[in-house]
Structures are given as C-alpha cells and as structure tokens.
CSV table of C-alpha atoms in Angstrom, one decimal:
chain,number,residue,atom,x,y,z
A,1,MET,CA,-44.1,-55.8,15.0
A,2,THR,CA,-46.8,-56.4,12.3
A,3,VAL,CA,-50.3,-55.1,13.0
A,4,ASP,CA,-53.3,-57.4,12.2
A,5,SER,CA,-54.5,-56.1,8.8
A,6,SER,CA,-58.1,-57.4,9.4
A,7,ALA,CA,-58.5,-54.9,12.3
A,8,ARG,CA,-57.3,-51.9,10.3
A,9,PRO,CA,-59.5,-50.3,7.6
A,10,SER,CA,-58.0,-48.3,4.7
A,11,LEU,CA,-57.7,-44.6,5.2
A,12,THR,CA,-59.2,-41.9,2.9
A,13,LEU,CA,-58.9,-38.2,2.2
A,14,SER,CA,-61.7,-36.3,0.4
A,15,GLY,CA,-63.4,-39.6,-0.3
A,16,LYS,CA,-60.4,-41.2,-2.0
A,17,PRO,CA,-57.9,-43.7,-0.7
A,18,MET,CA,-55.1,-42.0,1.1
A,19,SER,CA,-52.6,-44.0,-1.0
A,20,SER,CA,-53.9,-42.6,-4.3
A,21,SER,CA,-51.1,-40.1,-4.7
A,22,LEU,CA,-48.5,-42.9,-4.1
A,23,LYS,CA,-49.9,-45.4,-6.6
A,24,ASP,CA,-47.4,-44.6,-9.4
A,25,VAL,CA,-44.5,-46.1,-7.4
A,26,ARG,CA,-42.1,-46.4,-10.4
A,27,SER,CA,-42.2,-42.7,-11.3
A,28,LEU,CA,-42.3,-41.6,-7.7
A,29,SER,CA,-39.4,-43.9,-6.7
A,30,ARG,CA,-37.2,-42.3,-9.5
A,31,GLN,CA,-38.2,-38.8,-8.2
A,32,MET,CA,-37.2,-39.8,-4.7
A,33,VAL,CA,-33.9,-41.3,-5.7
A,34,GLY,CA,-33.1,-38.1,-7.6
A,35,HIS,CA,-33.8,-36.1,-4.4
A,36,PHE,CA,-31.6,-38.5,-2.3
A,37,VAL,CA,-28.7,-38.0,-4.7
A,38,GLU,CA,-29.0,-34.2,-4.6
A,39,ASN,CA,-29.8,-33.7,-0.9
A,40,VAL,CA,-28.4,-36.7,1.0
A,41,ALA,CA,-24.6,-36.1,0.6
A,42,PRO,CA,-23.3,-39.7,0.9
A,43,CYS,CA,-25.8,-40.9,-1.7
A,44,GLY,CA,-24.1,-38.8,-4.3
A,45,THR,CA,-20.9,-40.9,-3.8
A,46,LEU,CA,-22.6,-44.2,-4.5
A,47,PRO,CA,-21.7,-46.0,-7.8
A,48,GLY,CA,-24.2,-45.3,-10.6
A,49,ASP,CA,-25.3,-48.9,-10.8
A,50,ALA,CA,-26.2,-48.8,-7.1
A,51,ILE,CA,-28.3,-45.7,-7.6
A,52,THR,CA,-30.2,-47.0,-10.7
A,53,GLY,CA,-30.4,-50.5,-9.4
A,54,ASP,CA,-30.6,-51.4,-5.7
A,55,VAL,CA,-31.4,-48.0,-4.2
A,56,THR,CA,-34.2,-47.4,-6.7
A,57,THR,CA,-35.6,-50.9,-6.2
A,58,ILE,CA,-35.6,-50.6,-2.4
A,59,THR,CA,-37.3,-47.1,-2.6
A,60,ARG,CA,-40.0,-48.7,-4.7
A,61,VAL,CA,-40.4,-51.5,-2.2
A,62,CYS,CA,-40.8,-48.9,0.6
A,63,LEU,CA,-43.5,-47.1,-1.4
A,64,GLU,CA,-45.3,-50.4,-2.1
A,65,PHE,CA,-45.1,-51.2,1.6
A,66,ALA,CA,-46.6,-47.8,2.5
A,67,VAL,CA,-49.4,-48.1,-0.1
A,68,SER,CA,-50.2,-51.6,1.3
A,69,MET,CA,-50.4,-50.4,4.9
A,70,LEU,CA,-52.5,-47.3,4.0
A,71,ASP,CA,-54.9,-49.6,2.2
A,72,GLY,CA,-55.2,-51.8,5.3
A,73,ASN,CA,-52.8,-54.6,4.2
A,74,ASP,CA,-49.4,-55.8,5.4
A,75,ILE,CA,-47.0,-57.6,3.1
A,76,PRO,CA,-44.3,-59.3,5.2
A,77,ALA,CA,-42.4,-60.2,2.0
A,78,LYS,CA,-41.7,-56.5,1.5
A,79,LEU,CA,-40.0,-56.3,4.9
A,80,ALA,CA,-37.9,-59.4,4.1
A,81,ARG,CA,-36.7,-57.7,0.9
A,82,LEU,CA,-35.7,-54.6,2.9
A,83,GLN,CA,-33.7,-56.8,5.3
A,84,GLU,CA,-31.9,-58.5,2.4
A,85,ALA,CA,-30.9,-55.1,1.1
A,86,ALA,CA,-29.8,-53.8,4.5
A,87,ALA,CA,-27.5,-56.9,4.9
A,88,ALA,CA,-26.0,-56.2,1.5
A,89,TRP,CA,-25.4,-52.5,2.4
A,90,ALA,CA,-23.7,-53.5,5.7
A,91,ARG,CA,-21.3,-55.7,3.8
A,92,GLU,CA,-20.7,-52.9,1.2
A,93,GLY,CA,-20.0,-50.4,3.9
A,94,VAL,CA,-23.0,-48.0,3.2
A,95,PRO,CA,-23.4,-46.0,6.5
A,96,ILE,CA,-26.6,-46.9,8.4
A,97,ASP,CA,-27.3,-43.2,9.1
A,98,THR,CA,-27.3,-42.6,5.4
A,99,ILE,CA,-29.9,-45.3,4.9
A,100,HIS,CA,-32.2,-44.0,7.7
A,101,HIS,CA,-31.8,-40.4,6.6
A,102,SER,CA,-32.8,-41.4,3.0
A,103,ILE,CA,-35.8,-43.3,4.4
A,104,HIS,CA,-37.0,-40.3,6.3
A,105,GLU,CA,-36.4,-38.0,3.4
A,106,GLY,CA,-38.6,-40.3,1.3
A,107,PHE,CA,-41.3,-40.3,3.9
A,108,LYS,CA,-41.4,-36.5,3.9
A,109,ILE,CA,-41.9,-36.4,0.2
A,110,GLY,CA,-44.6,-39.1,0.3
A,111,LEU,CA,-46.4,-37.3,3.2
A,112,ASP,CA,-46.4,-34.0,1.4
A,113,LEU,CA,-48.0,-35.7,-1.6
A,114,VAL,CA,-50.6,-37.5,0.6
A,115,VAL,CA,-51.8,-34.4,2.5
A,116,SER,CA,-51.7,-32.0,-0.5
A,117,THR,CA,-55.4,-32.8,-1.3
A,118,ALA,CA,-56.6,-32.8,2.3
A,119,ASP,CA,-59.0,-30.2,3.8
A,120,ILE,CA,-60.4,-29.5,7.3
A,121,LYS,CA,-63.0,-32.3,7.0
A,122,ASP,CA,-60.2,-34.8,6.8
A,123,TYR,CA,-58.8,-34.0,10.2
A,124,ASP,CA,-59.6,-37.4,11.9
A,125,ASN,CA,-58.2,-39.3,8.9
A,126,LEU,CA,-55.1,-37.2,8.9
A,127,VAL,CA,-54.5,-38.0,12.5
A,128,GLY,CA,-54.9,-41.7,11.7
A,129,GLY,CA,-52.6,-41.3,8.8
A,130,ALA,CA,-49.9,-39.7,10.9
A,131,LYS,CA,-50.1,-42.6,13.3
A,132,MET,CA,-49.8,-44.9,10.4
A,133,VAL,CA,-46.7,-43.2,9.1
A,134,LEU,CA,-45.1,-43.6,12.5
A,135,GLU,CA,-46.0,-47.3,12.4
A,136,MET,CA,-44.5,-47.7,8.9
A,137,LEU,CA,-41.3,-46.0,10.0
A,138,ASP,CA,-41.1,-48.2,13.1
A,139,GLN,CA,-41.4,-51.4,11.1
A,140,ILE,CA,-39.1,-50.3,8.3
A,141,THR,CA,-36.3,-48.9,10.5
A,142,SER,CA,-36.5,-51.8,12.9
A,143,ALA,CA,-36.3,-54.4,10.1
A,144,ILE,CA,-33.4,-52.6,8.4
A,145,SER,CA,-31.5,-52.0,11.7
A,146,VAL,CA,-31.8,-55.6,12.9
A,147,ALA,CA,-30.6,-57.0,9.5
A,148,TYR,CA,-27.8,-54.4,9.2
A,149,VAL,CA,-26.4,-55.0,12.6
A,150,ARG,CA,-26.6,-58.8,12.3
A,151,GLU,CA,-24.6,-58.6,9.0
A,152,LEU,CA,-22.2,-56.1,10.3
A,153,ARG,CA,-21.3,-58.4,13.3
A,154,SER,CA,-20.7,-61.2,10.8
A,155,VAL,CA,-18.4,-58.9,8.7
A,156,VAL,CA,-16.5,-57.7,11.8
A,157,SER,CA,-16.1,-61.3,12.9
A,158,GLU,CA,-14.8,-62.4,9.5
A,159,HIS,CA,-12.4,-59.5,9.4
A,160,HIS,CA,-11.2,-60.2,12.9
A,161,THR,CA,-10.6,-63.8,12.0
A,162,ALA,CA,-8.7,-62.8,8.9
A,163,VAL,CA,-6.5,-60.3,10.8
A,164,HIS,CA,-5.8,-62.9,13.5
A,165,THR,CA,-4.8,-65.5,10.9
A,166,LEU,CA,-2.5,-63.2,8.9
A,167,THR,CA,-0.9,-61.7,12.1
A,168,SER,CA,-0.2,-65.1,13.5
A,169,ALA,CA,1.3,-66.2,10.2
A,170,LEU,CA,3.5,-63.1,10.0
A,171,LEU,CA,4.7,-63.5,13.6
A,172,GLY,CA,5.3,-67.2,13.0
A,173,GLY,CA,7.2,-66.7,9.8
A,174,HIS,CA,4.6,-68.6,7.7
A,175,SER,CA,3.0,-65.7,5.8
A,176,THR,CA,2.5,-66.1,2.0
A,177,SER,CA,1.1,-63.9,-0.7
A,178,THR,CA,-1.6,-66.6,-1.2
A,179,MET,CA,-2.7,-66.4,2.5
A,180,ALA,CA,-2.7,-62.5,2.3
A,181,ARG,CA,-5.0,-62.7,-0.7
A,182,GLU,CA,-7.3,-65.2,1.0
A,183,CYS,CA,-7.5,-63.0,4.0
A,184,GLY,CA,-8.2,-59.9,1.9
A,185,ILE,CA,-5.5,-57.9,3.6
A,186,SER,CA,-2.4,-56.6,1.8
A,187,VAL,CA,1.0,-57.2,3.4
A,188,ALA,CA,3.2,-54.0,3.7
A,189,ALA,CA,6.8,-53.9,2.5
A,190,SER,CA,8.0,-53.2,6.0
A,191,TYR,CA,6.4,-52.9,9.5
A,192,ASP,CA,6.9,-51.2,12.8
A,193,VAL,CA,6.8,-54.2,15.1
A,194,VAL,CA,5.5,-52.9,18.4
A,195,ALA,CA,5.6,-54.9,21.6
A,196,VAL,CA,3.0,-53.6,24.1
A,197,ALA,CA,2.6,-54.1,27.9
A,198,ILE,CA,-0.8,-53.1,29.3
A,199,PRO,CA,-0.8,-53.1,33.1
A,200,PRO,CA,-3.9,-53.9,35.2
A,201,HIS,CA,-6.6,-51.2,35.5
A,202,ARG,CA,-7.0,-50.0,39.1
A,203,GLU,CA,-10.5,-51.5,39.1
A,204,GLU,CA,-9.1,-55.0,38.5
A,205,ALA,CA,-7.9,-54.9,42.1
A,206,ASN,CA,-11.3,-54.0,43.4
A,207,PRO,CA,-12.8,-57.1,45.1
A,208,ALA,CA,-16.3,-55.7,44.6
A,209,VAL,CA,-16.2,-56.0,40.8
A,210,ASP,CA,-15.5,-58.8,38.3
A,211,ARG,CA,-11.8,-58.2,37.4
A,212,GLN,CA,-12.1,-60.1,34.1
A,213,VAL,CA,-14.9,-57.8,33.0
A,214,VAL,CA,-12.8,-54.8,33.8
A,215,ALA,CA,-9.8,-56.2,32.0
A,216,ARG,CA,-11.8,-57.1,28.9
A,217,ARG,CA,-13.4,-53.7,28.8
A,218,LYS,CA,-9.9,-52.2,29.0
A,219,LEU,CA,-8.8,-54.4,26.1
A,220,ARG,CA,-11.8,-53.5,23.9
A,221,ARG,CA,-11.1,-49.8,24.4
A,222,VAL,CA,-7.5,-50.2,23.3
A,223,GLN,CA,-8.6,-52.2,20.2
A,224,ALA,CA,-11.2,-49.7,19.3
A,225,GLU,CA,-8.7,-46.8,19.6
A,226,LEU,CA,-6.1,-48.7,17.6
A,227,ALA,CA,-8.7,-49.3,14.8
A,228,THR,CA,-9.7,-45.7,14.8
A,229,ARG,CA,-6.1,-44.3,14.8
A,230,CYS,CA,-4.8,-46.8,12.2
A,231,ALA,CA,-7.9,-47.0,10.0
A,232,ASN,CA,-7.8,-50.8,10.3
A,233,ASN,CA,-4.3,-50.9,8.7
A,234,ALA,CA,-2.6,-52.3,11.9
A,235,LEU,CA,-2.4,-56.0,12.5
A,236,SER,CA,-2.5,-57.0,16.2
A,237,LEU,CA,-2.5,-59.9,18.6
A,238,LEU,CA,-3.5,-58.4,22.0
A,239,SER,CA,-4.6,-59.8,25.3
A,240,VAL,CA,-5.6,-57.9,28.5
A,241,ASP,CA,-1.9,-57.8,29.4
A,242,GLY,CA,-0.5,-56.7,26.0
A,243,GLY,CA,0.9,-58.3,22.9
A,244,THR,CA,2.2,-57.3,19.5
A,245,VAL,CA,1.0,-54.7,16.9
A,246,LEU,CA,2.3,-54.6,13.3
A,247,ILE,CA,1.9,-51.1,11.8
A,248,PRO,CA,2.9,-50.5,8.2
A,249,ALA,CA,6.2,-48.6,8.2
A,250,GLY,CA,5.8,-45.0,7.2
A,251,MET,CA,2.2,-44.8,8.2
A,252,PHE,CA,3.2,-42.5,11.1
A,253,GLU,CA,6.0,-40.1,11.7
A,254,SER,CA,8.2,-40.8,14.8
A,255,ALA,CA,6.3,-38.2,16.9
A,256,GLU,CA,3.0,-39.6,15.8
A,257,LEU,CA,4.0,-43.1,16.9
A,258,ASP,CA,4.7,-41.7,20.4
A,259,ALA,CA,1.4,-40.0,20.3
A,260,LEU,CA,-0.3,-43.2,19.3
A,261,ILE,CA,0.9,-45.0,22.5
A,262,VAL,CA,-0.3,-42.1,24.6
A,263,GLN,CA,-3.7,-42.3,22.9
A,264,LEU,CA,-3.9,-46.0,23.5
A,265,ALA,CA,-2.9,-45.4,27.2
A,266,GLN,CA,-5.6,-42.8,27.5
A,267,ALA,CA,-8.2,-45.2,26.1
A,268,ALA,CA,-7.0,-48.0,28.4
A,269,GLN,CA,-6.9,-45.6,31.4
A,270,VAL,CA,-3.5,-47.1,32.3
A,271,GLY,CA,0.1,-46.3,31.5
A,272,ILE,CA,1.1,-48.3,28.5
A,273,THR,CA,4.8,-49.2,27.8
A,274,ALA,CA,5.8,-50.2,24.3
A,275,THR,CA,9.0,-50.9,22.3
A,276,LEU,CA,9.5,-50.7,18.6
A,277,VAL,CA,11.7,-52.6,16.0
A,278,GLN,CA,11.4,-52.2,12.2
A,279,ALA,CA,11.4,-55.3,10.0
A,280,THR,CA,10.4,-56.6,6.6
A,281,PRO,CA,7.7,-59.3,6.6
A,282,ASP,CA,10.2,-62.2,6.5
A,283,LEU,CA,12.1,-60.8,9.5
A,284,ILE,CA,9.1,-60.1,11.7
A,285,PRO,CA,9.4,-63.2,13.9
A,286,ASP,CA,13.0,-62.2,15.0
A,287,ALA,CA,12.0,-58.6,15.3
A,288,ALA,CA,9.0,-59.4,17.5
A,289,ASP,CA,11.3,-61.5,19.8
A,290,GLN,CA,13.7,-58.6,19.9
A,291,ALA,CA,10.9,-56.1,20.7
A,292,HIS,CA,9.6,-58.2,23.5
A,293,GLU,CA,13.0,-58.7,25.0
A,294,LEU,CA,13.5,-55.0,24.8
A,295,LEU,CA,10.2,-54.5,26.5
A,296,ASP,CA,11.1,-56.9,29.3
A,297,MET,CA,14.3,-54.9,29.8
A,298,VAL,CA,12.5,-51.6,29.9
A,299,GLN,CA,10.1,-53.0,32.5
A,300,ARG,CA,12.9,-54.3,34.6
A,301,LEU,CA,14.3,-50.8,34.6
A,302,GLN,CA,10.9,-49.6,35.8
A,303,ALA,CA,11.0,-46.9,33.1
A,304,VAL,CA,8.1,-44.5,32.8
A,305,PRO,CA,5.3,-45.6,30.3
A,306,GLY,CA,5.8,-44.6,26.7
A,307,LEU,CA,7.3,-45.8,23.5
A,308,TYR,CA,11.0,-46.9,23.4
A,309,ARG,CA,12.9,-47.7,20.2
A,310,PHE,CA,15.7,-50.2,19.8
A,311,ASP,CA,18.2,-47.7,18.6
A,312,GLU,CA,17.6,-45.7,21.9
A,313,LEU,CA,18.4,-48.7,24.1
A,314,ALA,CA,20.7,-50.8,21.9
A,315,LEU,CA,23.6,-50.6,24.4
A,316,GLU,CA,21.3,-51.6,27.3
A,317,TYR,CA,19.9,-54.4,25.2
A,318,GLN,CA,23.4,-55.7,24.5
A,319,LEU,CA,24.1,-55.8,28.2
A,320,THR,CA,21.3,-58.3,28.6
A,321,ARG,CA,23.3,-60.9,26.6
A,322,PRO,CA,25.0,-63.6,28.8
A,323,GLY,CA,28.8,-63.3,29.3
A,324,PRO,CA,31.5,-62.1,31.6
A,325,GLY,CA,30.7,-58.4,30.9
A,326,ARG,CA,27.2,-58.9,32.2
A,327,GLU,CA,28.4,-60.7,35.3
A,328,TYR,CA,31.0,-58.0,36.1
A,329,LEU,CA,28.5,-55.1,35.7
A,330,GLY,CA,25.9,-57.0,37.7
A,331,SER,CA,28.3,-57.3,40.6
A,332,LEU,CA,28.9,-53.5,40.8
A,333,LEU,CA,25.8,-53.0,42.9
A,334,ASN,CA,26.6,-55.7,45.4
A,335,PRO,CA,27.6,-53.1,48.0
A,336,LEU,CA,23.9,-51.9,48.0
A,337,ASP,CA,22.5,-55.3,49.0
A,338,GLU,CA,22.5,-54.3,52.7
A,339,HIS,CA,20.9,-51.0,51.8
A,340,PRO,CA,17.6,-51.7,49.9
A,341,GLU,CA,16.4,-48.2,50.2
A,342,LEU,CA,19.5,-47.0,48.2
A,343,LEU,CA,18.9,-49.5,45.5
A,344,GLU,CA,15.3,-48.5,45.2
A,345,THR,CA,16.2,-44.8,45.1
A,346,LEU,CA,18.7,-45.5,42.3
A,347,GLN,CA,16.1,-47.5,40.3
A,348,ARG,CA,13.5,-44.8,40.7
A,349,HIS,CA,15.9,-42.0,40.0
A,350,ILE,CA,17.0,-43.5,36.7
A,351,ALA,CA,13.4,-44.5,35.7
A,352,ASN,CA,12.3,-40.9,36.3
A,353,ASN,CA,15.0,-39.6,33.9
A,354,LEU,CA,17.0,-38.2,36.9
A,355,ASN,CA,14.2,-35.9,38.0
A,356,ARG,CA,14.8,-35.5,41.8
A,357,GLN,CA,11.4,-34.0,42.6
A,358,ARG,CA,9.6,-36.8,40.9
A,359,THR,CA,11.7,-39.4,42.6
A,360,ALA,CA,11.1,-37.8,45.9
A,361,ARG,CA,7.3,-37.8,45.3
A,362,VAL,CA,7.3,-41.5,44.3
A,363,LEU,CA,9.4,-42.5,47.4
A,364,HIS,CA,7.4,-40.1,49.7
A,365,VAL,CA,10.6,-38.5,50.9
A,366,HIS,CA,12.2,-35.0,50.8
A,367,THR,CA,14.4,-34.1,47.8
A,368,ASN,CA,17.3,-33.7,50.3
A,369,THR,CA,16.9,-37.3,51.3
A,370,VAL,CA,17.2,-38.3,47.6
A,371,ASP,CA,20.4,-36.2,47.3
A,372,TYR,CA,21.8,-37.8,50.5
A,373,ARG,CA,21.0,-41.3,49.2
A,374,LEU,CA,22.6,-40.6,45.8
A,375,LYS,CA,25.8,-39.5,47.6
A,376,ARG,CA,25.8,-42.7,49.7
A,377,ILE,CA,25.5,-44.7,46.5
A,378,ALA,CA,28.5,-43.0,45.1
A,379,GLN,CA,30.5,-43.7,48.3
A,380,LEU,CA,29.5,-47.4,48.4
A,381,THR,CA,29.9,-48.3,44.7
A,382,GLY,CA,32.6,-45.9,43.6
A,383,PHE,CA,30.3,-44.6,40.8
A,384,ASP,CA,28.7,-41.2,41.2
A,385,PRO,CA,25.1,-41.0,39.7
A,386,ALA,CA,25.6,-37.2,39.3
A,387,GLN,CA,28.4,-37.8,36.8
A,388,PRO,CA,27.8,-39.1,33.2
A,389,SER,CA,30.4,-41.8,33.4
A,390,GLY,CA,29.2,-43.0,36.9
A,391,LEU,CA,25.6,-42.9,35.8
A,392,TRP,CA,26.4,-45.0,32.7
A,393,TYR,CA,28.0,-47.7,34.9
A,394,LEU,CA,25.1,-47.7,37.4
A,395,ARG,CA,22.4,-47.8,34.7
A,396,SER,CA,24.3,-50.7,33.0
A,397,ALA,CA,24.7,-52.4,36.3
A,398,LEU,CA,20.9,-52.3,37.0
A,399,VAL,CA,20.2,-53.9,33.6
A,400,ALA,CA,22.9,-56.6,34.1
A,401,ARG,CA,21.9,-57.3,37.7
A,402,SER,CA,18.2,-57.9,36.9
A,403,TYR,CA,19.2,-60.5,34.3
A,404,ARG,CA,21.9,-62.1,36.4
A,405,ALA,CA,19.4,-62.5,39.2
A,406,ALA,CA,16.8,-64.0,36.9
C-alpha cells in the first residue's frame, strides 16, 4: 500500500527535518552493512562481492526510501528495486529471515539516529515518526516478501521439473551426462532404488470430506519429509499410491534407511511398505522393475509395513517365477480351500512374524484359537508351521499360490 504523499507533510524534530540525520546515505549504509556482518550471523557467510555490492546497494535504497517518506514523498521505483533484489536473493538461496532481520536491525540504527536530537517538545512529532516507521516497515517487508515468495515458487517449480525429467530418464534408461548437466543435478555412481507403496489415509474413506484433497495432502507430507531427510539429493516419482525413489547409495546406513521409511510413514500417517534394490544408473530400469515386483510380492504376503531388501527375500522372489516348482508349491495349500479361516490365520501369522498374540488381536480371537488353527493346518497340509521346515514350505506355498491364482 502506498500512501498519498500530497496528504502527508514532512516531519521535523527541533525545527529540522526528521530525515536530517539520515541524509548521508552512502556513509550510513556502509556503517549499517558492517553492523549486519558483525551481528546478523548469516550475513557473515555471504560472499564478499555480495556484501560490498548488492547488500550495500539495497541498504542505501532502503535509506533513500526512508528519507523520502519522512520528507513527505513516496518513490515507487525504490520499492521496485527492492523487489528485484528480493527475487535475486530467493534464487541465490539467501534465507528470508536473514533479509527481514537485517532490515529491522537497520531500522533500529536509523531510529536511534533520528531520535538522538529530540527533546520533550517533539513528543507529537515523535509519535508521528513512530507511525511512519511502522508504515515504512510495512511497505518494505511486504514488497520483499511478495517478490521473494513469487521467485521461490518459480525456483521450486523449475527444480521439480528438472527432478521429474532426470528421474524419468533414469527409470527409462535414457539418462545422459548432457541431460544431467542441463537439469543441474549430478548423477550418483550408484543408487538405492526404492519401490514405495502408500496405502489410503483413513480420511480418504470418509464420505464427508474430499478424498482427493486428503490424498494429495498425504503425498505432500511425504514429499516434504523426503526432501528434509535427504536434503534434496533423492530423486522421486511419487503419486498418492506410491512410486519410486532413487537415493544415492551410501547416503544412509542400513538402519538409517529403515528409519527413513518409518519417518515417511509418520509423515503420511499411514503404514508405508517399501522394497530396495541397488543399481548403477544404467541398470536402474531393471532394478526398478525388480523392486516393484518384490513390493508386489511383499504386499501379497500381507507383510507388516517397513523396508524389505532383495537379499532378504531373494528365495521368495524366485518362487514368483513361472514354472513347475511354483505350480507344485501353490498346490500345497489346496486342502485349506474349504477352510478359509485357516488360510487367513496362516497368512496373518506369517505376516506378523509368527507373533501369536498379534495374530490373535488382528483376527479378534483368543491365542488358543490361533494355536488350534495352526495344528489343523499341519494336519491338513502335512506341514507344521511350528517347525522351520514346515514353515518354509507353507510360506513358499503362500507366495506361489498368490501368483498361480493371478
């Protein structure tokens, strides 16, 4: 908002223009910039040419703007110059809180200079001056914030497009060093290729709310958490149902990768299941297919949410391949066709890592009932889930059966 300058007289203190102590803008701007460097921590990390160039220039522009307003004039061109600078700072990654903190520090210095010559007779003008200072801050901070956010949105959009382009190229086997340079993103020597399944949020089933809005909010939370945890080093193609994430190999230890999936699940407010396969860039397409096939198998087994690696489930994965072995294993559970409660108990028991109490809670039965059903499974199939060899055959049969039926 710009106030009509014709309706606003200049302010005075002790008979002199209130702006008198600010007239030497060049000297005062250098003094202020020195104060910023010493007292506003992030300013001290800016390059020297930024301090002596743009920061000093913008400080001078702010001072000229303040002098103009105190003298009863508005200079819209000064605000336009501030907006240009704010846009540049957004693109360069200068934090907006640093910008606003520096502006307020500068205003404190200027205000000290302005009121240093005042006495009790200047009370009314001091009140008017204080109101004017608030008006200046309002115009300056508003102009800078609008320009900064507008440019930041543009930067984020450009980065998102670049990430999407490079990720699609890597997953499609079409990535080149030229494309990586054009996107401004370096390609790692190897990646953890992570297939991710994101189930619906409970609110997506609520008929009173827009399920698409709930789903998109869930996805945004996951993307924000991923960006925070991976410092924008991860490449991802995600929808509200899941997708693929490429994380530079070695960025996280094994336990940290498990923790990452837990953190993403907490952000999504749902249990996330993921599978991981490592690959060099040229092998990413095959690795992604393998990771998603593994994820499909884990979901068919109704495994608990979490991160599963290929080497942990290599045998089960091999059982998904077509052939007589899969057909034979799939037939082992035929005796349970007439006892669906036994088949469900077996699936739940294996998915819960053989935890009887958890299986009983999920099925809403007593643990004794779970024990009885497991014994019946052993009698009908000839394989005892309480024995390692029997459990191996039954688990393998579940995997093979789900693919044979499909």
